[in-house]
GROMACS .gro file of C-alpha atoms in nm:
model
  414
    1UNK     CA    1  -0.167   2.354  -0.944
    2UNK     CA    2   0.104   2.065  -1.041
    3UNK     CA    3  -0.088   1.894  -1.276
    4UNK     CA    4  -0.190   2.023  -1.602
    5UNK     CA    5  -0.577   1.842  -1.666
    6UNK     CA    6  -0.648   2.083  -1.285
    7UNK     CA    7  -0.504   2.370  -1.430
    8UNK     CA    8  -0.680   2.335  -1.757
    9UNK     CA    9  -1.015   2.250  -1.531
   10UNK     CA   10  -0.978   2.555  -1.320
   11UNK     CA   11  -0.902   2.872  -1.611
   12UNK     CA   12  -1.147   2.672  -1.823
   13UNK     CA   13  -1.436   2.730  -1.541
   14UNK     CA   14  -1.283   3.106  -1.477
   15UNK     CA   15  -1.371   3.149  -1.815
   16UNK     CA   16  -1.724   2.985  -1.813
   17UNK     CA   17  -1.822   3.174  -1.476
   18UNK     CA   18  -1.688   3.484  -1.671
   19UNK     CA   19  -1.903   3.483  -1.951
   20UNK     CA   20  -2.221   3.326  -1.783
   21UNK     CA   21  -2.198   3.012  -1.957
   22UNK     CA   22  -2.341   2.671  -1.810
   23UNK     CA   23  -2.089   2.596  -1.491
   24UNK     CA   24  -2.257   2.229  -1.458
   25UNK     CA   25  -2.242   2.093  -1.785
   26UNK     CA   26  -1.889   2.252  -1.829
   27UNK     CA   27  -1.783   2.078  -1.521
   28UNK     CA   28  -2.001   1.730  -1.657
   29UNK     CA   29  -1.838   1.739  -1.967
   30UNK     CA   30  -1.454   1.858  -1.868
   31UNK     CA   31  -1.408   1.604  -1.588
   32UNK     CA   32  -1.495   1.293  -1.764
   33UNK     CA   33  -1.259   1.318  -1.999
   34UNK     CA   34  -1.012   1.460  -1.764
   35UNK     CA   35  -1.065   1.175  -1.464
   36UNK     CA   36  -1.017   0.922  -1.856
   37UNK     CA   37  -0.713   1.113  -1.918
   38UNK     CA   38  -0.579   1.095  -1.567
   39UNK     CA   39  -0.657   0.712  -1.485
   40UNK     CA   40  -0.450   0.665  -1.811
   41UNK     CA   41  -0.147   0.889  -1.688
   42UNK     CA   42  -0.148   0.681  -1.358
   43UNK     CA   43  -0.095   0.335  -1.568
   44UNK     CA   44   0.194   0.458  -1.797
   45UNK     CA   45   0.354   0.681  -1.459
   46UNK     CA   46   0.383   0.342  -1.274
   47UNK     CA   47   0.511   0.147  -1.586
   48UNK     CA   48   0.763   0.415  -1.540
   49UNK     CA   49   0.851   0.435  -1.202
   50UNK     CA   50   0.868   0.053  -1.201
   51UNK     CA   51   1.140   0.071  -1.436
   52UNK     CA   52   1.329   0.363  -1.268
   53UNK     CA   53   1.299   0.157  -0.901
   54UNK     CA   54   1.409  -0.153  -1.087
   55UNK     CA   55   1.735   0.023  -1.275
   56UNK     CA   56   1.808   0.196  -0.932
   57UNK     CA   57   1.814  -0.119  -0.742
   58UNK     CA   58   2.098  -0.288  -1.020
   59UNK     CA   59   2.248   0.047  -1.023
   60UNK     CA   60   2.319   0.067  -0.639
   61UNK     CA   61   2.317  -0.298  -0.583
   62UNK     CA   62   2.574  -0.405  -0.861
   63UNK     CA   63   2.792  -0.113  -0.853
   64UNK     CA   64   2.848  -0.165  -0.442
   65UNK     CA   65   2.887  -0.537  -0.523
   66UNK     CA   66   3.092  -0.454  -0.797
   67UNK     CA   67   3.327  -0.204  -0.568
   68UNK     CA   68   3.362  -0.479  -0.337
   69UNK     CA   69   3.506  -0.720  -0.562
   70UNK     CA   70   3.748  -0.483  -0.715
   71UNK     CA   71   3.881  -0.366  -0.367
   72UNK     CA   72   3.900  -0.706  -0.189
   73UNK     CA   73   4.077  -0.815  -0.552
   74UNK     CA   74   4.356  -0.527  -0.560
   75UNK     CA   75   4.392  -0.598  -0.156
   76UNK     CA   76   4.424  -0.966  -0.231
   77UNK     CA   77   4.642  -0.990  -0.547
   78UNK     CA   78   4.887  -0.655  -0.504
   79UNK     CA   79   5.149  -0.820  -0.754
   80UNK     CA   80   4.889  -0.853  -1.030
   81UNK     CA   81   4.971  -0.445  -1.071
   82UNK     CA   82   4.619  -0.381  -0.995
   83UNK     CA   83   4.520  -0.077  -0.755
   84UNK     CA   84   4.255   0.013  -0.578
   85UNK     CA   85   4.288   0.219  -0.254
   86UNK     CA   86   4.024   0.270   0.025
   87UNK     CA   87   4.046   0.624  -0.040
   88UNK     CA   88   3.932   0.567  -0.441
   89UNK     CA   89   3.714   0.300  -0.291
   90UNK     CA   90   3.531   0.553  -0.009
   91UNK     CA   91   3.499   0.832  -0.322
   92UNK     CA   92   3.324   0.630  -0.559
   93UNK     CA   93   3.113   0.472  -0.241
   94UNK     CA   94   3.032   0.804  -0.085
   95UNK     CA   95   3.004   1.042  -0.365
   96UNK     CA   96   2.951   0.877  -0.694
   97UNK     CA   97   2.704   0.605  -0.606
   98UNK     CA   98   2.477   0.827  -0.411
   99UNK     CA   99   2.491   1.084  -0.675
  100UNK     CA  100   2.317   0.796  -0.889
  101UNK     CA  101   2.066   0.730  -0.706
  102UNK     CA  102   1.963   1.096  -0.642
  103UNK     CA  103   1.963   1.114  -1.018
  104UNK     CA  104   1.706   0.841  -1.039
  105UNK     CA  105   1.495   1.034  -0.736
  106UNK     CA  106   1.496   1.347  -0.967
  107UNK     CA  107   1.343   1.147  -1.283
  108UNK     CA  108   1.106   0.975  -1.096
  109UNK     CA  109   0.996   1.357  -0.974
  110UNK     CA  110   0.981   1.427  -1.356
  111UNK     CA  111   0.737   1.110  -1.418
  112UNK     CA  112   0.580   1.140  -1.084
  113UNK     CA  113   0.217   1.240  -1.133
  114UNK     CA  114   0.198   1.530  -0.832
  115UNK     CA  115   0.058   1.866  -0.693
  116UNK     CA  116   0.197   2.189  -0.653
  117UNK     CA  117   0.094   2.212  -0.265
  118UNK     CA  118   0.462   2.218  -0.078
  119UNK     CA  119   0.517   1.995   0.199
  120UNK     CA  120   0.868   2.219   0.263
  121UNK     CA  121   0.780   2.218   0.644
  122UNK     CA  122   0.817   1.874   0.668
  123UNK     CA  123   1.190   1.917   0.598
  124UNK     CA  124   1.244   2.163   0.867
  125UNK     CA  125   1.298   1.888   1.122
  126UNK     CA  126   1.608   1.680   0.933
  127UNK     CA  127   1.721   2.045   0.843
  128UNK     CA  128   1.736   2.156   1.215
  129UNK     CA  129   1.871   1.799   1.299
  130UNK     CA  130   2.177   1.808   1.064
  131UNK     CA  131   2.418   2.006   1.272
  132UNK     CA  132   2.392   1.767   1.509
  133UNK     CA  133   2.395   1.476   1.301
  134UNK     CA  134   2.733   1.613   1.106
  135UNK     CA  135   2.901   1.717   1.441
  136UNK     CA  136   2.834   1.336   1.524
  137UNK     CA  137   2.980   1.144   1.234
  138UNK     CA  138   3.277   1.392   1.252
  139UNK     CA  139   3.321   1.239   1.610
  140UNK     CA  140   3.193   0.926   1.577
  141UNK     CA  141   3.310   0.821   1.170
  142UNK     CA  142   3.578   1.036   1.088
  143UNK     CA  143   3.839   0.907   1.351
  144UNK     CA  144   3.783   0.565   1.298
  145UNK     CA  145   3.756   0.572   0.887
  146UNK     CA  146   4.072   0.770   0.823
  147UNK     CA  147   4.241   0.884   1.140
  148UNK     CA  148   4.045   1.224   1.164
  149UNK     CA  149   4.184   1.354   1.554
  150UNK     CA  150   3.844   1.405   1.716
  151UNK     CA  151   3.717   1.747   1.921
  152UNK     CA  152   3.505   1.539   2.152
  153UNK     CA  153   3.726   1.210   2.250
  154UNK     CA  154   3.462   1.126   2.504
  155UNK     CA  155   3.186   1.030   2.197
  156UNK     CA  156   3.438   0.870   2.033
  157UNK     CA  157   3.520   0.654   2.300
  158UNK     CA  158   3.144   0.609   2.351
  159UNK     CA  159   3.061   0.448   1.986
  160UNK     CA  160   3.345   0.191   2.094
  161UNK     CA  161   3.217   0.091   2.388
  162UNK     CA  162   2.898   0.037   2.254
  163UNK     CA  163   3.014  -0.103   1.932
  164UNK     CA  164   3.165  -0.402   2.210
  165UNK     CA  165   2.855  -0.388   2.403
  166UNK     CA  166   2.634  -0.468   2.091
  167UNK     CA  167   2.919  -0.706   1.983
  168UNK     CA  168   2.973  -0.568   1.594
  169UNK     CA  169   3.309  -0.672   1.584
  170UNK     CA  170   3.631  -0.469   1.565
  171UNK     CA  171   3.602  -0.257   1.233
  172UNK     CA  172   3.256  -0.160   1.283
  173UNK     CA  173   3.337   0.165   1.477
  174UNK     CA  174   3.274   0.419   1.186
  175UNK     CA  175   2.987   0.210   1.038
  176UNK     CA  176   2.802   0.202   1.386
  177UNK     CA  177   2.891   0.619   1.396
  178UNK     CA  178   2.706   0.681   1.087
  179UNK     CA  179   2.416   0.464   1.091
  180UNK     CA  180   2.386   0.683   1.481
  181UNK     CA  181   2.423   1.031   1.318
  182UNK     CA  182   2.168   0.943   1.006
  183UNK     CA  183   1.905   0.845   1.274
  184UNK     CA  184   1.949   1.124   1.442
  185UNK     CA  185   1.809   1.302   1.087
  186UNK     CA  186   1.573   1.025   1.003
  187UNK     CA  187   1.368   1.045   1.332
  188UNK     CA  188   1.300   1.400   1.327
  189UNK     CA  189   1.280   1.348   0.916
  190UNK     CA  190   0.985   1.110   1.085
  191UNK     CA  191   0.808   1.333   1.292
  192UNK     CA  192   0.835   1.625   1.028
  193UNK     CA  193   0.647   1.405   0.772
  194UNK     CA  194   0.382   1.300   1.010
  195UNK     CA  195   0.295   1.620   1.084
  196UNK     CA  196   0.290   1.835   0.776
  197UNK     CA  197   0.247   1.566   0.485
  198UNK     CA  198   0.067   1.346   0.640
  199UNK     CA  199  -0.176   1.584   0.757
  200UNK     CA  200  -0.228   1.745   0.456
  201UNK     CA  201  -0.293   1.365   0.317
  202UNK     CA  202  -0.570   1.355   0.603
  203UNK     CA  203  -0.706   1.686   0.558
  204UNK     CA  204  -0.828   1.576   0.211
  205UNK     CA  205  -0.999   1.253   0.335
  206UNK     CA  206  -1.195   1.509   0.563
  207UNK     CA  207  -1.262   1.753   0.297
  208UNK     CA  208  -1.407   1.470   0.064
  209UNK     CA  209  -1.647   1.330   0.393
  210UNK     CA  210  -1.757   1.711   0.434
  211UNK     CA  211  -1.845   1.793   0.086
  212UNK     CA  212  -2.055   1.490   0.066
  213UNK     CA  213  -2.206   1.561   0.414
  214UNK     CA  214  -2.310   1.953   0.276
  215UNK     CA  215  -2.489   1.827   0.016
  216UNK     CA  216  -2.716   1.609   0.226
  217UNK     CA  217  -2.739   1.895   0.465
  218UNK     CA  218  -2.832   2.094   0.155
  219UNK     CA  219  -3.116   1.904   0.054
  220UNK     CA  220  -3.331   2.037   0.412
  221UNK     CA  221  -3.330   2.330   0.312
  222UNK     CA  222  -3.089   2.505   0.510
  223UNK     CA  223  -2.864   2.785   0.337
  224UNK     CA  224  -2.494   2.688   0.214
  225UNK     CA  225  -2.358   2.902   0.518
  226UNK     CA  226  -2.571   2.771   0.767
  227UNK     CA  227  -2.491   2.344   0.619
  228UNK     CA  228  -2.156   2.443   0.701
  229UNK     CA  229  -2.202   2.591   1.014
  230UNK     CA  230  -2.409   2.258   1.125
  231UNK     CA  231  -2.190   2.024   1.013
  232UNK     CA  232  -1.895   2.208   1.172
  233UNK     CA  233  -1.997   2.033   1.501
  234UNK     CA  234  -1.927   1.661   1.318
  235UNK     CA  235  -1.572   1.493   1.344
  236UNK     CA  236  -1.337   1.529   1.001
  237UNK     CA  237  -1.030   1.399   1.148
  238UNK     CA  238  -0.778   1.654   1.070
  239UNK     CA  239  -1.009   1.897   0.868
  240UNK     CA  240  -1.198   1.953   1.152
  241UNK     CA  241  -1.028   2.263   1.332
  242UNK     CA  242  -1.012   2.409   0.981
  243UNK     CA  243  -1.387   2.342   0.940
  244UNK     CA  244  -1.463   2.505   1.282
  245UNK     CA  245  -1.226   2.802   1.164
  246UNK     CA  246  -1.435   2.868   0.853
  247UNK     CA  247  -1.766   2.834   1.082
  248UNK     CA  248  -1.641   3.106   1.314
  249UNK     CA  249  -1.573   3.347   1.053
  250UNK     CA  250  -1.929   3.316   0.867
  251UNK     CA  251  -2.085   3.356   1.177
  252UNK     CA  252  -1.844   3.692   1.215
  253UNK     CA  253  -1.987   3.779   0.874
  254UNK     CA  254  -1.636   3.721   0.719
  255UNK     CA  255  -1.709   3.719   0.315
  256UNK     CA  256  -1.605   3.390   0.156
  257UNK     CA  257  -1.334   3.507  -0.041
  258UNK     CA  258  -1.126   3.615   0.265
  259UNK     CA  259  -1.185   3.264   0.431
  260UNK     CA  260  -1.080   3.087   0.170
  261UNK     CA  261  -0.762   3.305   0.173
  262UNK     CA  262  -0.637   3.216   0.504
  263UNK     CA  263  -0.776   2.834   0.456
  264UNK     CA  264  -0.536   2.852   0.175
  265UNK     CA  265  -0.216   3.035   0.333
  266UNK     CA  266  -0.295   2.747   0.620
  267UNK     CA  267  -0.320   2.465   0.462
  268UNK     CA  268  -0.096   2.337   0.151
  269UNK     CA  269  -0.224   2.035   0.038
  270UNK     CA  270  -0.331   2.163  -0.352
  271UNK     CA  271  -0.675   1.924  -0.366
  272UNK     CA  272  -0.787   2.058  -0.084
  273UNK     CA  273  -0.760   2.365  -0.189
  274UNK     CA  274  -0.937   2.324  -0.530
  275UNK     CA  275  -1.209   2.141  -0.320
  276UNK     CA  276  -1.288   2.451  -0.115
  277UNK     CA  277  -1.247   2.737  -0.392
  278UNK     CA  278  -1.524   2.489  -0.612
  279UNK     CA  279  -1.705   2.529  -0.294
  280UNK     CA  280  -1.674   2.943  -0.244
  281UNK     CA  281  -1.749   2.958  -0.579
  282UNK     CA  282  -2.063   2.711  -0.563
  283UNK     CA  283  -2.171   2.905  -0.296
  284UNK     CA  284  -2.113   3.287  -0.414
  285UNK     CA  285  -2.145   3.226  -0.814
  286UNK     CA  286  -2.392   2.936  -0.829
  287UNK     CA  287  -2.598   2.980  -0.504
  288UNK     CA  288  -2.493   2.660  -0.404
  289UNK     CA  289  -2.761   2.461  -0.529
  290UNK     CA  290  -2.825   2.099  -0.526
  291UNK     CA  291  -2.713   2.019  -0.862
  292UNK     CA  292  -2.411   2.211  -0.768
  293UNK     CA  293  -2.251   2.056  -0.511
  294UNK     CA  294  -2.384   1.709  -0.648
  295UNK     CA  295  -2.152   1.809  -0.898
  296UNK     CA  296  -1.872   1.946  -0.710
  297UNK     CA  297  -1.902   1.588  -0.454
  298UNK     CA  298  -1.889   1.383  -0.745
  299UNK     CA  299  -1.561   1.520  -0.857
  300UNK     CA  300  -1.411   1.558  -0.527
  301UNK     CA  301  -1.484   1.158  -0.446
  302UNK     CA  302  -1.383   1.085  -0.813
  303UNK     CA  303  -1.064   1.255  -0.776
  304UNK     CA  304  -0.975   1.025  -0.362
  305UNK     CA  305  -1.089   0.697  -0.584
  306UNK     CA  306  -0.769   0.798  -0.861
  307UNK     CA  307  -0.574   0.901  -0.546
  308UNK     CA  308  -0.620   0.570  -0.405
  309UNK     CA  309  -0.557   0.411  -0.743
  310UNK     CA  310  -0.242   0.585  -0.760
  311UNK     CA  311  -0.135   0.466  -0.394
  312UNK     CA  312  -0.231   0.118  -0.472
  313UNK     CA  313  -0.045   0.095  -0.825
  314UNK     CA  314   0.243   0.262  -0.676
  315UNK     CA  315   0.267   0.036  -0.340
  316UNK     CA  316   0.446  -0.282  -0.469
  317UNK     CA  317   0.750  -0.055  -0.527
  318UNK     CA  318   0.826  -0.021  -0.169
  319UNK     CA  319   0.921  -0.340  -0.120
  320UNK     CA  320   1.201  -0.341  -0.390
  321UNK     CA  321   1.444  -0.151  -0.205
  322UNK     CA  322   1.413  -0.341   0.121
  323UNK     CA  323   1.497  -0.684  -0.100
  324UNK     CA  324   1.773  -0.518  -0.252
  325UNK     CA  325   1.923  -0.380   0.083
  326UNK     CA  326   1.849  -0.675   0.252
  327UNK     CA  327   2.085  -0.858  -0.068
  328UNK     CA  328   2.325  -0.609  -0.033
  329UNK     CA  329   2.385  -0.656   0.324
  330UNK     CA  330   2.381  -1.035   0.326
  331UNK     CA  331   2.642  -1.025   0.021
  332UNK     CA  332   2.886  -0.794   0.196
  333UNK     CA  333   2.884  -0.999   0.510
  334UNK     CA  334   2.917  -1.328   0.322
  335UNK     CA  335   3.202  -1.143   0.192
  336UNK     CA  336   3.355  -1.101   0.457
  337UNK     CA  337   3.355  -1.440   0.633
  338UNK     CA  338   3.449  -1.594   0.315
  339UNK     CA  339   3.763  -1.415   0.302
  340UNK     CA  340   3.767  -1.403   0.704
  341UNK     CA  341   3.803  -1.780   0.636
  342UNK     CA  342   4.073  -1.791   0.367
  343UNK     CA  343   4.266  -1.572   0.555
  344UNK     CA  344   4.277  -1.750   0.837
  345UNK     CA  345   4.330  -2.045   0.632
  346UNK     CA  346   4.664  -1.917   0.501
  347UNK     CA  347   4.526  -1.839   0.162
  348UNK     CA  348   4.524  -1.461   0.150
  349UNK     CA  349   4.670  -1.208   0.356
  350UNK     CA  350   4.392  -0.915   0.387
  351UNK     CA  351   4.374  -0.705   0.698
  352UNK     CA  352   4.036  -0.777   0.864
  353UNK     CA  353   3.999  -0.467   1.059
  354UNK     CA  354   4.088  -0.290   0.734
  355UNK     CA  355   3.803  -0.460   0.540
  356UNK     CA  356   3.532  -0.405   0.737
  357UNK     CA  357   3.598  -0.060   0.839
  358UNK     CA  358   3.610   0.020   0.456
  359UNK     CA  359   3.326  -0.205   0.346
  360UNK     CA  360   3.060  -0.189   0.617
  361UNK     CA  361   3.059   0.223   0.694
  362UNK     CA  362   2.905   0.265   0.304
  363UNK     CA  363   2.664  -0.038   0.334
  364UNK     CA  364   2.476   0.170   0.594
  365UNK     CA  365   2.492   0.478   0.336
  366UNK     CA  366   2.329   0.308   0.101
  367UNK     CA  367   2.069   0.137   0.292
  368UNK     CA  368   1.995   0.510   0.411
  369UNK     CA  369   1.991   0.635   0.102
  370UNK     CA  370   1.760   0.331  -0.057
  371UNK     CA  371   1.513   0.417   0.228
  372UNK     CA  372   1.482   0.779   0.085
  373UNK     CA  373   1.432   0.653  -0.287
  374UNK     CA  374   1.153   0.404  -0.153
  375UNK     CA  375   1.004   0.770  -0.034
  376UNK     CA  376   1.045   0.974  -0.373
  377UNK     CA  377   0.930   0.644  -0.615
  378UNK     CA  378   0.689   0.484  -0.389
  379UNK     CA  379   0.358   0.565  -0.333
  380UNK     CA  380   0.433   0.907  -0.158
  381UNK     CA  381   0.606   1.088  -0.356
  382UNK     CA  382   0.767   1.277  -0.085
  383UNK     CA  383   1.138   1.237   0.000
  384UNK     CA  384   1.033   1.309   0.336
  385UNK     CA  385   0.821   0.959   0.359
  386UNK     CA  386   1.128   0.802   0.262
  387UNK     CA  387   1.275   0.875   0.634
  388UNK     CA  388   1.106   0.614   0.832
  389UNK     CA  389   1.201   0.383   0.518
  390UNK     CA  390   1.568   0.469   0.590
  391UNK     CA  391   1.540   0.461   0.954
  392UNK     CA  392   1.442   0.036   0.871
  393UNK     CA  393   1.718  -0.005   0.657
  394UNK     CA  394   1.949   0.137   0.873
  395UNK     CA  395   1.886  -0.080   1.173
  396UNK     CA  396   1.860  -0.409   0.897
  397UNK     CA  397   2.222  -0.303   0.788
  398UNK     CA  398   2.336  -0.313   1.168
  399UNK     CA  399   2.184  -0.657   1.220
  400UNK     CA  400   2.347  -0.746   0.904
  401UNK     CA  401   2.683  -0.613   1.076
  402UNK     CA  402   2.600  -0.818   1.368
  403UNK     CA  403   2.565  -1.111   1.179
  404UNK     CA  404   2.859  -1.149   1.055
  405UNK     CA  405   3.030  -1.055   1.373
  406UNK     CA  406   2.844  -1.344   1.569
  407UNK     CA  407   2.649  -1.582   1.353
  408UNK     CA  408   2.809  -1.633   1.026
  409UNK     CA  409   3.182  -1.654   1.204
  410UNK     CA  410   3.067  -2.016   1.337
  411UNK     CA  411   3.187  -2.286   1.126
  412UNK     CA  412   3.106  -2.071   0.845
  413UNK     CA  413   3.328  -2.326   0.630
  414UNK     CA  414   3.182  -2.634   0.756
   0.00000   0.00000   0.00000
């Protein structure tokens, strides 16, 4: 278990059931205090995270702008002595910058307020979809951001016909190759979260409606074994099959112990787990008595209600990185016509093609990127929610591309 006041709550009643003492006052008296303790945690983690989202977004948002200003400078003003080559420019933008930010994902895992149940399934899709997604950029990126021959002309010549269907504007090759290839990992990123982290999330709302439907069921009279059984025919959402699993074996005669063993090896969400080894326990240890699993429902629906709180404190953040990528974008482009205009004004001789090539291919990095830190600070805590984040941001810092191509470029100086 991830967090410590569950850990302490679990060997604390191992002991207590060891020695005979009073399970139900133990439980009483140790979860109020831990549910205070916990609710007080939450506040001061998203104090914290606020901060961390905050320092990211100036981070990633200043030092791109930042870059920017220093290239366009050294490309405008060579005699001034100052140099600053696309190839300096594409290290700092690829590697450094994103480095940064997955420094601030790690802290906010440090201050994060999480279980130990691993969601590491839901990262077999990207991981699967990566080959493909590499093979593409080499194809698609590569050749157009620094000359790179390509194995497969055909997809080359593919992202620049559809870079002049979509009308993005010479330049825009490589940027419209990558923001392609990190689709291809964000979709099945997607569909990877849905079903493994997401399902866990939904398992527990079905675990918390159960436990409060057993001890209703309880109060007739019927046996803890045969509550369970009854209510096994009632919908849970995505508990249900599991419920109808642990049905099926008590009717087999299957001892408690060994179903909650392969309830656990099945499904990783840590709360739900606790939830049904109180249960076992409730039922083998305790009897499963009213007073019991009055007990064991009031924590379960006590723990959902700070779940929720969490979620709720934690939801404004997800926001932040769309208005900073949406900045980003809209700075980069206005960029770009301004010195589109001077140069076509005689002021400056920059190479167009040049610029954008250079400056739009990392814009879509870091929109990608800021998509998975919405997933790691927000209310998920799960890099993997932070897919369908990037997935947005992506397709925002195309239309941003388009802009400039096709809206800005009209009478952009008056």
């Amino acid at each position: 278990v991830g967090i410590k006041e569950y850990k302490s709550l679990l060997l604390g009643y191992a002991s207590i059931v060891r020695r005979g003492g009073d399970v139900l006052h133990y439980l009483y008296s140790q979860t109020e205090s831990m549910f205070e303790d916990l609710s007080i945690r939450i506040k001061a983690m998203g104090e914290r995270l606020s901060m961390l989202m905050e320092a990211n977004i100036i981070v990633s948002i200043l030092g791109a702008l930042g870059l920017i200003m220093i290239f366009i400078v050294s490309l405008s003003l060579p005699s001034v002595g100052m140099s600053f080559t696309p190839e300096q420019f594409n290290l700092f933008s690829f590697l450094v910058l994103p480095m940064l930010s997955l420094l601030f994902m790690y802290l906010g895992d440090i201050v994060q307020i999480g279980g130990g149940g691993s969601t590491w399934r839901a990262y077999l899709y990207p991981i699967a979809a990566a080959p493909i997604a590499i093979f593409t950029a080499s194809q698609t990126v590569l050749p157009h951001l620094i000359g790179l021959r390509p194995i497969l002309p055909q997809l080359t010549a593919l992202i620049e016909r559809l870079n002049t269907l979509l009308g993005l504007g010479e330049g825009s090759e490589a940027a419209l190759g990558l923001a392609l290839s990190l689709l291809v990992i964000s979709i099945p990123g997607i569909i990877g979260d849905w079903l493994y982290a997401e399902r866990d999330r939904r398992i527990f709302e079905g675990v918390t409606a159960f436990i409060r439907d057993i001890v209703e069921t309880r109060k007739t009279g019927l046996s803890p074994e045969r509550c369970i059984i009854a209510l096994s025919e009632k919908d849970y959402g995505e508990f249900t099959p599991h419920l109808r699993s642990i049905a099926l074996k008590l009717r087999w005669g299957m001892s408690l112990r060994s179903i909650f063993e392969e309830f656990r090896d099945r499904v990783r969400n840590w709360l739900s787990q606790v939830v049904i080894y109180f249960l076992i326990d409730a039922i083998e240890i305790g009897g499963g008595t009213e007073e019991t699993l009055e007990t064991l429902a009031d924590f379960v629906e006590r723990t959902g209600h700070l779940e929720q709180e969490r979620r709720g404190l934690l939801a404004p953040l997800t926001f932040i990185p769309y208005i900073g990528a949406i900045l980003l974008t809209s700075t980069t482009v206005i960029f770009l016509r301004f010195f589109a205009n001077l140069t076509s004004l005689g002021g400056l001789g920059i190479p167009q093609v040049t610029l954008r090539k250079v400056l739009l291919t990392p814009l879509v990095l870091h929109s990608f990127i800021l998509g998975l830190t919405t997933g790691k600070l927000g209310c998920s805590n799960r890099v993997s929610a932070g897919f369908k984040h990037s997935a947005i941001l992506v397709i925002i810092s195309l239309l941003g591309i388009w802009a400039a191509s096709n809206i800005l470029s009209l009478n952009f100086m008056g």
